[in-house]
Amino acid sequence: MDIFNNINFPQLSDLIIMVQYLNEFSTYCRNLGLLALQESFKLQKSTLEETLLMHLITLNREQLIQLSTRIVRIWNNNNGDQKQESPLESQQRKMSISEIHTKSSSQLNHLYEQHILNEENQIVKRDQQINHLMKECTFKPQITKKSQNLELNSPAHIRLNNYAMDSKIKLQIVQELNQKQELKDCTFKPSINTKSISNNQSVENPFDRLYQNALTQRNRTPRNNEDSSFTYRPQLISSPMKLQQQDGISVEERLYNHHFEKMNNMALKQEELQQIELDQCTFTPVINNQGNQRQNEKVFKRLYNHSSVKSVSDVKEHSISHMNKKSESLIKKPQSDYNSYVTQFQLESNPFDRLYQEHQRQEKKKKSNQIQYYQSIPFKPILSKKLSLQ
């Protein structure tokens, strides 16, 4: 009950004044076209009267009196040109006003009670949540009265939203009243086209205008009519067979298989093109098999064999002629040294054979040195399987 005492609800006199001018205020707003384009009111409340009622509940006594006097003055000014009513019409109007007052008072009481019930339910739920959270807390901080009052009120975003909506409504009311007062001095009233009125209203809300234009165009040109203009319509498959077969395969494997298939297809196409070109040729040359063998051999051996074969004939001729000369010189000079002759013959023999033998001798020497070095090491490391494979 302490919570309800802190809330400033309107008094009974304020509610009576509010009920008296609620219907007149709603009709006035409808005549002026006020709040007709505000979609936020349509989303929050079902009718314009309920939105205005919820707005008037938040006003003070002085604000209600000022608003009511202002509405009555404007209403009297708008209806001053009408004829005087007959006594029967005045009595009927009074009876209708009394009935409306009773209905509006009952509706007001129902809404007021419903509002109180909603507030009570929210407070009970909030207390339950706080008690559930406070069970685990051992420390209780000291909170000021202002913070406690803020805690009991509605959340910040709702409070700010309500304040912004109220200020917006008040500004619109003031603008409408100022326009009416300015138009009093005007004697001429031009005839305005309805399209220009709609354009002026749409300038104020471009988002609403664009949305409404899109809706109208969609309603004018339905999709069935658009589809009827096309002669061809493809057949769409919801789940292709390839995707169904590749559900269990990962992305990497699928891409690898796709690339492998693509490369195979390219190789097959190239072979087909080569075969087509060869079919057009009538001449087939005879190719020696030794050429392919030479291409597959190593460079060192190929050069060595080529040079050895090339120089065999020259070396033989040179050696024969040289041997003849040496034999003649030995016959002429029997006291010459035989060893010097042999060494000179070795130096003048085929250089490629000598280099090849020297290379083999160096390789054998390296291998023997490596074997001796490894035998001198007493420790042998244990290598893992992965490193041994690498």
Coordinates of C-alpha atoms in Angstrom, one line a residue:
M1 CA 0.0 0.0 0.0
D2 CA 3.0 2.3 0.5
I3 CA 3.8 2.0 -3.1
F4 CA 0.3 3.2 -4.2
N5 CA 0.6 6.2 -1.8
N6 CA 3.7 7.3 -3.7
I7 CA 1.9 7.3 -7.0
N8 CA 0.1 10.6 -7.9
F9 CA -3.3 9.4 -9.3
P10 CA -5.8 12.1 -10.5
Q11 CA -8.5 13.2 -8.2
L12 CA -12.3 12.5 -8.7
S13 CA -13.0 16.1 -9.7
D14 CA -10.3 15.9 -12.4
L15 CA -11.8 12.7 -13.7
I16 CA -15.2 14.2 -14.0
I17 CA -13.9 17.2 -15.9
M18 CA -12.0 14.8 -18.1
V19 CA -15.1 12.7 -18.8
Q20 CA -17.1 15.8 -19.8
Y21 CA -14.7 17.0 -22.4
L22 CA -13.4 13.7 -23.7
N23 CA -15.9 13.2 -26.5
E24 CA -15.7 16.8 -27.6
F25 CA -11.9 16.6 -27.6
S26 CA -12.0 13.4 -29.7
T27 CA -14.4 14.9 -32.2
Y28 CA -12.3 18.1 -32.4
C29 CA -9.1 16.1 -33.1
R30 CA -10.9 14.1 -35.8
N31 CA -12.2 17.3 -37.5
L32 CA -8.7 18.8 -37.4
G33 CA -7.1 15.5 -38.6
L34 CA -4.8 15.5 -35.5
L35 CA -2.9 12.3 -34.8
A36 CA -4.6 10.5 -37.7
L37 CA -1.2 9.5 -39.3
Q38 CA 0.5 8.4 -36.1
E39 CA 1.0 4.6 -36.4
S40 CA 2.3 4.4 -32.8
F41 CA -1.1 5.2 -31.4
K42 CA -2.6 2.5 -33.7
L43 CA -0.2 0.0 -32.4
Q44 CA -0.6 0.9 -28.7
K45 CA -4.3 1.5 -28.5
S46 CA -7.4 0.4 -30.4
T47 CA -9.1 3.7 -30.7
L48 CA -8.3 7.4 -30.5
E49 CA -10.4 7.9 -27.4
E50 CA -8.3 5.5 -25.4
T51 CA -5.0 7.1 -26.5
L52 CA -6.3 10.5 -25.5
L53 CA -7.6 9.1 -22.3
M54 CA -4.2 7.7 -21.3
H55 CA -2.7 11.0 -22.2
L56 CA -5.1 13.0 -20.1
I57 CA -4.5 10.8 -17.1
T58 CA -1.0 12.1 -16.9
L59 CA -2.0 15.7 -16.8
N60 CA -2.5 17.8 -13.6
R61 CA -5.6 19.7 -12.5
E62 CA -4.5 23.0 -13.9
Q63 CA -3.4 21.5 -17.2
L64 CA -6.8 19.8 -17.5
I65 CA -8.7 23.0 -16.8
Q66 CA -6.6 25.0 -19.3
L67 CA -7.0 22.3 -22.0
S68 CA -10.8 22.0 -21.4
T69 CA -11.3 25.8 -21.6
R70 CA -9.2 26.0 -24.8
I71 CA -11.2 23.2 -26.4
V72 CA -14.5 24.7 -25.5
R73 CA -13.5 28.1 -26.9
I74 CA -12.3 26.7 -30.2
W75 CA -15.4 24.5 -30.4
N76 CA -17.7 27.4 -29.8
N77 CA -15.9 29.4 -32.5
N78 CA -16.2 26.6 -35.0
N79 CA -19.9 26.1 -34.3
G80 CA -20.8 29.8 -33.9
D81 CA -22.1 30.0 -37.5
Q82 CA -24.7 27.2 -37.0
K83 CA -28.3 27.9 -36.4
Q84 CA -29.9 28.0 -32.9
E85 CA -31.2 24.7 -31.8
S86 CA -34.9 24.1 -31.0
P87 CA -35.8 23.2 -27.4
L88 CA -36.5 19.6 -28.4
E89 CA -33.1 19.3 -30.0
S90 CA -31.4 20.8 -27.0
Q91 CA -33.2 18.4 -24.7
Q92 CA -32.2 15.4 -26.9
R93 CA -28.7 16.7 -27.0
K94 CA -28.6 16.9 -23.2
M95 CA -30.0 13.4 -22.8
S96 CA -27.4 12.1 -25.3
I97 CA -24.7 13.9 -23.4
S98 CA -25.9 12.4 -20.1
E99 CA -25.9 9.0 -21.6
I100 CA -22.4 9.5 -23.0
H101 CA -21.2 10.7 -19.6
T102 CA -22.5 7.6 -17.9
K103 CA -20.9 5.3 -20.6
S104 CA -17.7 7.2 -20.5
S105 CA -17.6 7.1 -16.7
S106 CA -18.2 3.4 -16.6
Q107 CA -15.5 2.9 -19.3
L108 CA -13.2 5.2 -17.3
N109 CA -13.7 3.2 -14.2
H110 CA -13.1 -0.1 -16.0
L111 CA -9.9 1.3 -17.6
Y112 CA -8.8 2.8 -14.3
E113 CA -9.3 -0.6 -12.4
Q114 CA -7.5 -2.5 -15.2
H115 CA -4.6 -0.1 -15.0
I116 CA -4.4 -0.6 -11.2
L117 CA -4.4 -4.3 -11.6
N118 CA -1.7 -4.3 -14.2
E119 CA 0.4 -2.1 -11.9
E120 CA -0.1 -4.4 -9.0
N121 CA 0.8 -7.5 -11.0
Q122 CA 4.0 -5.8 -12.3
I123 CA 4.9 -4.8 -8.7
V124 CA 4.4 -8.3 -7.4
K125 CA 6.4 -9.8 -10.2
R126 CA 9.2 -7.3 -9.6
D127 CA 9.2 -8.1 -5.9
Q128 CA 9.4 -11.8 -6.5
Q129 CA 12.3 -11.3 -8.9
I130 CA 14.1 -9.1 -6.4
N131 CA 13.6 -11.6 -3.5
H132 CA 14.8 -14.4 -5.7
L133 CA 18.0 -12.5 -6.5
M134 CA 18.5 -11.2 -3.0
K135 CA 18.7 -14.7 -1.5
E136 CA 22.2 -15.2 -2.7
C137 CA 23.3 -11.6 -1.7
T138 CA 25.0 -11.2 1.7
F139 CA 25.7 -7.5 1.4
K140 CA 23.0 -4.8 1.4
P141 CA 24.0 -1.3 0.2
Q142 CA 22.4 1.9 1.4
I143 CA 20.1 3.3 -1.2
T144 CA 18.8 6.9 -1.2
K145 CA 15.1 7.7 -1.4
K146 CA 15.4 9.1 -4.9
S147 CA 16.9 5.9 -6.2
Q148 CA 14.1 3.9 -4.5
N149 CA 11.4 6.1 -6.1
L150 CA 13.1 5.6 -9.5
E151 CA 13.1 1.8 -8.9
L152 CA 9.4 1.8 -8.2
N153 CA 8.7 3.8 -11.4
S154 CA 8.6 2.4 -14.9
P155 CA 11.9 1.6 -16.8
A156 CA 13.9 4.5 -18.2
H157 CA 13.2 3.7 -21.9
I158 CA 9.5 3.6 -21.3
R159 CA 9.5 6.8 -19.2
L160 CA 11.5 8.7 -21.9
N161 CA 9.3 7.3 -24.6
N162 CA 6.2 8.5 -22.9
Y163 CA 7.7 11.9 -22.2
A164 CA 8.6 12.2 -25.9
M165 CA 5.2 11.2 -27.1
D166 CA 3.5 13.6 -24.7
S167 CA 5.7 16.5 -25.8
K168 CA 5.0 15.6 -29.4
I169 CA 1.2 15.6 -28.9
K170 CA 1.4 19.0 -27.1
L171 CA 3.4 20.5 -29.9
Q172 CA 1.0 19.3 -32.5
I173 CA -2.0 20.7 -30.5
V174 CA -0.2 24.1 -30.2
Q175 CA 0.6 24.1 -33.9
E176 CA -3.0 23.3 -34.9
L177 CA -4.3 26.0 -32.6
N178 CA -1.9 28.6 -34.0
Q179 CA -2.9 27.7 -37.5
K180 CA -6.6 28.1 -36.6
Q181 CA -5.9 31.5 -35.1
E182 CA -4.0 32.6 -38.1
L183 CA -6.7 31.4 -40.5
K184 CA -9.4 33.5 -38.6
D185 CA -8.2 36.7 -40.3
C186 CA -8.2 35.1 -43.7
T187 CA -11.5 35.7 -45.7
F188 CA -10.6 33.8 -48.8
K189 CA -10.5 30.0 -48.8
P190 CA -9.0 28.4 -52.0
S191 CA -10.2 25.1 -53.4
I192 CA -7.4 22.7 -53.0
N193 CA -7.1 19.4 -54.9
T194 CA -7.1 16.2 -52.9
K195 CA -3.9 15.1 -54.6
S196 CA -2.0 18.1 -53.4
I197 CA -3.3 17.5 -49.9
S198 CA -2.1 14.0 -50.0
N199 CA 1.3 15.2 -51.3
N200 CA 1.6 17.8 -48.6
Q201 CA 0.8 15.2 -45.9
S202 CA 3.3 12.7 -47.5
V203 CA 6.1 15.3 -47.3
E204 CA 5.9 15.3 -43.6
N205 CA 6.3 11.5 -43.4
P206 CA 8.5 10.3 -46.4
F207 CA 8.9 6.8 -44.9
D208 CA 5.1 6.3 -44.7
R209 CA 4.7 7.7 -48.2
L210 CA 7.2 5.3 -49.7
Y211 CA 5.8 2.4 -47.9
Q212 CA 2.2 3.2 -49.0
N213 CA 3.4 3.7 -52.6
A214 CA 5.0 0.3 -52.5
L215 CA 1.9 -1.4 -51.2
T216 CA -0.3 0.3 -53.8
Q217 CA 2.0 -0.8 -56.6
R218 CA 2.1 -4.3 -55.3
N219 CA -1.7 -4.4 -55.1
R220 CA -2.1 -2.9 -58.6
T221 CA 0.3 -5.3 -60.3
P222 CA 0.0 -8.7 -58.7
R223 CA 2.6 -11.3 -59.3
N224 CA 0.3 -13.6 -61.2
N225 CA -0.2 -11.0 -63.9
E226 CA 3.5 -10.5 -64.1
D227 CA 4.2 -14.2 -64.5
S228 CA 1.5 -14.5 -67.2
S229 CA 3.5 -12.1 -69.5
F230 CA 6.4 -14.6 -69.6
T231 CA 6.2 -17.5 -72.1
Y232 CA 9.1 -19.6 -70.6
R233 CA 9.2 -20.8 -67.1
P234 CA 12.1 -23.0 -65.9
Q235 CA 11.6 -26.1 -63.8
L236 CA 13.3 -25.7 -60.4
I237 CA 14.5 -28.6 -58.4
S238 CA 14.5 -28.3 -54.7
S239 CA 17.2 -30.8 -53.9
P240 CA 19.4 -31.8 -56.9
M241 CA 20.8 -35.4 -57.1
K242 CA 24.4 -34.3 -56.9
L243 CA 23.9 -32.4 -53.7
Q244 CA 22.1 -35.4 -52.2
Q245 CA 24.9 -37.7 -53.1
Q246 CA 27.5 -35.3 -51.7
D247 CA 25.9 -34.8 -48.3
G248 CA 28.4 -37.0 -46.4
I249 CA 31.5 -35.6 -48.3
S250 CA 33.5 -32.7 -46.8
V251 CA 34.1 -29.5 -48.7
E252 CA 37.8 -30.2 -49.2
E253 CA 37.3 -33.6 -50.7
R254 CA 34.5 -32.4 -52.9
L255 CA 36.6 -29.5 -54.3
Y256 CA 39.6 -31.8 -54.8
N257 CA 37.5 -34.3 -56.7
H258 CA 36.0 -31.6 -58.8
H259 CA 39.5 -30.2 -59.6
F260 CA 40.8 -33.7 -60.4
E261 CA 37.8 -34.4 -62.7
K262 CA 38.3 -31.1 -64.4
M263 CA 42.0 -31.8 -65.1
N264 CA 41.2 -35.3 -66.4
N265 CA 38.5 -33.8 -68.8
M266 CA 41.0 -31.2 -70.0
A267 CA 43.6 -34.0 -70.7
L268 CA 41.1 -36.1 -72.6
K269 CA 40.1 -33.1 -74.7
Q270 CA 43.7 -32.4 -75.5
E271 CA 44.3 -36.0 -76.5
E272 CA 41.2 -35.9 -78.7
L273 CA 42.3 -32.7 -80.4
Q274 CA 45.8 -34.2 -81.0
Q275 CA 44.2 -37.3 -82.4
I276 CA 42.0 -35.2 -84.7
E277 CA 45.1 -33.3 -86.0
L278 CA 47.1 -36.6 -86.5
D279 CA 44.2 -38.1 -88.4
Q280 CA 44.5 -35.3 -91.0
C281 CA 48.2 -36.0 -91.5
T282 CA 49.2 -38.6 -94.2
F283 CA 52.9 -38.8 -93.5
T284 CA 54.4 -40.7 -90.5
P285 CA 58.1 -40.2 -90.0
V286 CA 60.4 -43.1 -88.8
I287 CA 61.7 -42.2 -85.4
N288 CA 64.9 -43.8 -84.0
N289 CA 64.5 -45.3 -80.5
Q290 CA 68.0 -44.2 -79.6
G291 CA 67.0 -40.5 -79.5
N292 CA 64.4 -41.2 -76.8
Q293 CA 67.0 -43.2 -74.8
R294 CA 69.5 -40.3 -75.1
Q295 CA 66.9 -37.8 -73.8
N296 CA 66.1 -40.0 -70.8
E297 CA 69.8 -40.4 -69.9
K298 CA 71.6 -38.1 -67.4
V299 CA 73.4 -35.1 -68.7
F300 CA 76.9 -36.1 -67.4
K301 CA 76.7 -39.6 -68.9
R302 CA 75.3 -38.4 -72.2
L303 CA 78.1 -35.8 -72.7
Y304 CA 80.7 -38.3 -71.5
N305 CA 79.5 -41.0 -74.0
H306 CA 79.2 -38.4 -76.8
S307 CA 82.7 -37.1 -76.3
S308 CA 84.2 -40.5 -75.9
V309 CA 82.7 -41.8 -79.1
K310 CA 83.7 -38.7 -80.9
S311 CA 87.3 -38.8 -79.9
V312 CA 87.9 -42.6 -80.1
S313 CA 88.8 -42.4 -83.8
D314 CA 91.1 -39.4 -83.3
V315 CA 92.8 -40.9 -80.3
K316 CA 93.4 -44.1 -82.1
E317 CA 95.0 -42.5 -85.1
H318 CA 97.0 -40.1 -82.9
S319 CA 98.2 -43.0 -80.7
I320 CA 99.2 -45.2 -83.6
S321 CA 101.2 -42.4 -85.2
H322 CA 102.7 -41.5 -81.9
M323 CA 103.6 -45.1 -81.1
N324 CA 105.3 -45.4 -84.5
K325 CA 107.3 -42.3 -83.8
K326 CA 108.3 -43.5 -80.3
S327 CA 109.2 -46.9 -81.5
E328 CA 111.5 -45.4 -84.0
S329 CA 113.0 -43.1 -81.4
L330 CA 113.5 -46.1 -79.0
I331 CA 115.2 -48.1 -81.7
K332 CA 117.4 -45.2 -82.5
K333 CA 118.0 -44.4 -78.8
P334 CA 118.0 -47.7 -76.8
Q335 CA 119.5 -46.0 -73.7
S336 CA 116.3 -43.8 -73.1
D337 CA 114.2 -44.3 -70.0
Y338 CA 111.2 -46.6 -70.4
N339 CA 109.3 -45.1 -67.4
S340 CA 109.4 -41.6 -68.9
Y341 CA 107.9 -42.9 -72.1
V342 CA 105.0 -44.6 -70.2
T343 CA 104.1 -41.5 -68.2
Q344 CA 104.2 -39.4 -71.3
F345 CA 101.9 -41.9 -73.0
Q346 CA 99.4 -41.8 -70.1
L347 CA 99.3 -38.0 -70.2
E348 CA 98.7 -37.9 -73.9
S349 CA 95.9 -40.6 -73.7
N350 CA 92.1 -39.8 -73.7
P351 CA 91.4 -37.0 -71.2
F352 CA 87.7 -37.9 -70.7
D353 CA 88.6 -41.4 -69.5
R354 CA 91.2 -40.0 -67.1
L355 CA 88.7 -37.5 -65.6
Y356 CA 86.0 -40.1 -65.2
Q357 CA 88.4 -42.4 -63.4
E358 CA 89.5 -39.6 -61.2
H359 CA 85.9 -38.8 -60.3
Q360 CA 85.2 -42.4 -59.4
R361 CA 88.3 -42.6 -57.2
Q362 CA 87.3 -39.4 -55.3
E363 CA 83.8 -40.7 -54.7
K364 CA 85.2 -44.0 -53.3
K365 CA 87.5 -42.1 -51.0
K366 CA 84.6 -39.9 -49.7
K367 CA 82.5 -43.0 -48.9
S368 CA 85.4 -44.7 -47.1
N369 CA 86.0 -41.6 -45.0
Q370 CA 82.3 -41.3 -44.1
I371 CA 82.3 -45.0 -43.0
Q372 CA 85.3 -44.5 -40.8
Y373 CA 83.9 -41.4 -39.3
Y374 CA 80.5 -43.0 -38.4
Q375 CA 82.3 -46.1 -37.0
S376 CA 84.3 -43.9 -34.6
I377 CA 81.0 -42.4 -33.0
P378 CA 79.9 -44.6 -30.1
F379 CA 76.4 -43.0 -29.7
K380 CA 73.5 -43.7 -32.0
P381 CA 70.3 -41.5 -31.6
I382 CA 66.8 -43.0 -31.6
L383 CA 64.7 -41.4 -34.4
S384 CA 60.9 -41.4 -34.4
K385 CA 58.9 -43.0 -37.2
K386 CA 57.7 -39.7 -38.6
L387 CA 61.3 -38.3 -38.9
S388 CA 62.5 -41.5 -40.5
L389 CA 59.7 -41.4 -43.0
Q390 CA 60.5 -37.8 -43.9

